[in-house]
Amino acid sequence: MNRIWPTLVLIALTLSQAHAAPSQDQQIKILNHPNNQTISYPLVLLRGDLEDHTAESITVTNTTSTRDTREMTGLAHNGKFKALAELIPGENKLQLKAGKAELAFTLTYKPQSNPYIVRAIYLTDKTGETKFETPLENDPQDFAGKFDTAMKLMQTFTAERMNDLGFGLRTFNLEFDEKGKVIVHIFKEPESAESYYALNDQVWWGRVYKELEKDYPVDIAKNLAIAAYTRFDTKTGKAKGHTALGGGGLGLFGSGDFFTWPNRLQDAQAAFMNTQPIDGKKIMDDSNGRSNFWGAFSTTIGACLHETGHT
């Protein structure tokens, strides 16, 4: 797997690279989206300039929404800001506030109608056990929340980078339920975790591909599957049931660092800044040498997007 990709998601949330668009209020300028724009994905990244260079945060309130993501807080530093906002279908009235400065902004979310999708699939072994490995006490084990957050971030990142490269805000489609959450399919594989541990990466990938093919065909879809049964072997220092492989209709990855992923969109920025250390002798540390939570989250979400890209 190319390790350049994992850092790109972090870059998308922390660096500015956009062209200016008109704004009604010179105190807050949104640079990467014009007012009244229509977009085809629900999570929008807003980046821009602030007249107040002392501001350290910016709040975006979607006054049209009643979801728990109605209000989200982003970073501000030296007159620059980054913030996420979740949109609901139709017109969305956003209110941005940083210190005393405020800006009213409107975006319309028109969901994609094309049938081609990227599916989120959570793999269990034959026991149906969904728990992933974690060093955190009382971990809520919210794999669906983590998947929802990560898939939306990957979708948004793709749109932003495609736009930066001159192709417009193009991105892949996802499956959403009536509440706007990414649908996470739980697939119980026919064999034990130990039997999958015995396979090399390529054979395991091929086995999963065949197992999924009947219920989740890839004629108009690509599957991103994460294995719940990934476990770290302290004796060998390696993770069992982990790989990073993608091609055809399947991107396959392990859940060894799932514990570093945020459960909610509101926690995404904090997850990219979480410096809590990871003890690589006790649990999987796929952080590209950084050995902390944000490094592992950045690396593994980037890896999932990379492997999905191979499909």
PDB file of C-alpha atoms in Angstrom, residues 51-57 76 78-79:
ATOM      1  CA  GLU A  51     -10.559  39.171   9.537  1.00  0.00           C
ATOM      2  CA  ASP A  52      -9.954  38.381  13.215  1.00  0.00           C
ATOM      3  CA  HIS A  53      -6.559  36.664  13.347  1.00  0.00           C
ATOM      4  CA  THR A  54      -6.914  35.934  17.059  1.00  0.00           C
ATOM      5  CA  ALA A  55      -9.919  33.626  16.640  1.00  0.00           C
ATOM      6  CA  GLU A  56      -9.164  30.005  17.514  1.00  0.00           C
ATOM      7  CA  SER A  57     -12.454  28.387  16.528  1.00  0.00           C
ATOM      8  CA  ALA A  76      -9.289  28.845  13.257  1.00  0.00           C
ATOM      9  CA  ASN A  78      -3.902  33.064  11.992  1.00  0.00           C
ATOM     10  CA  GLY A  79      -6.954  34.212  10.062  1.00  0.00           C
TER      11      GLY A  79
END
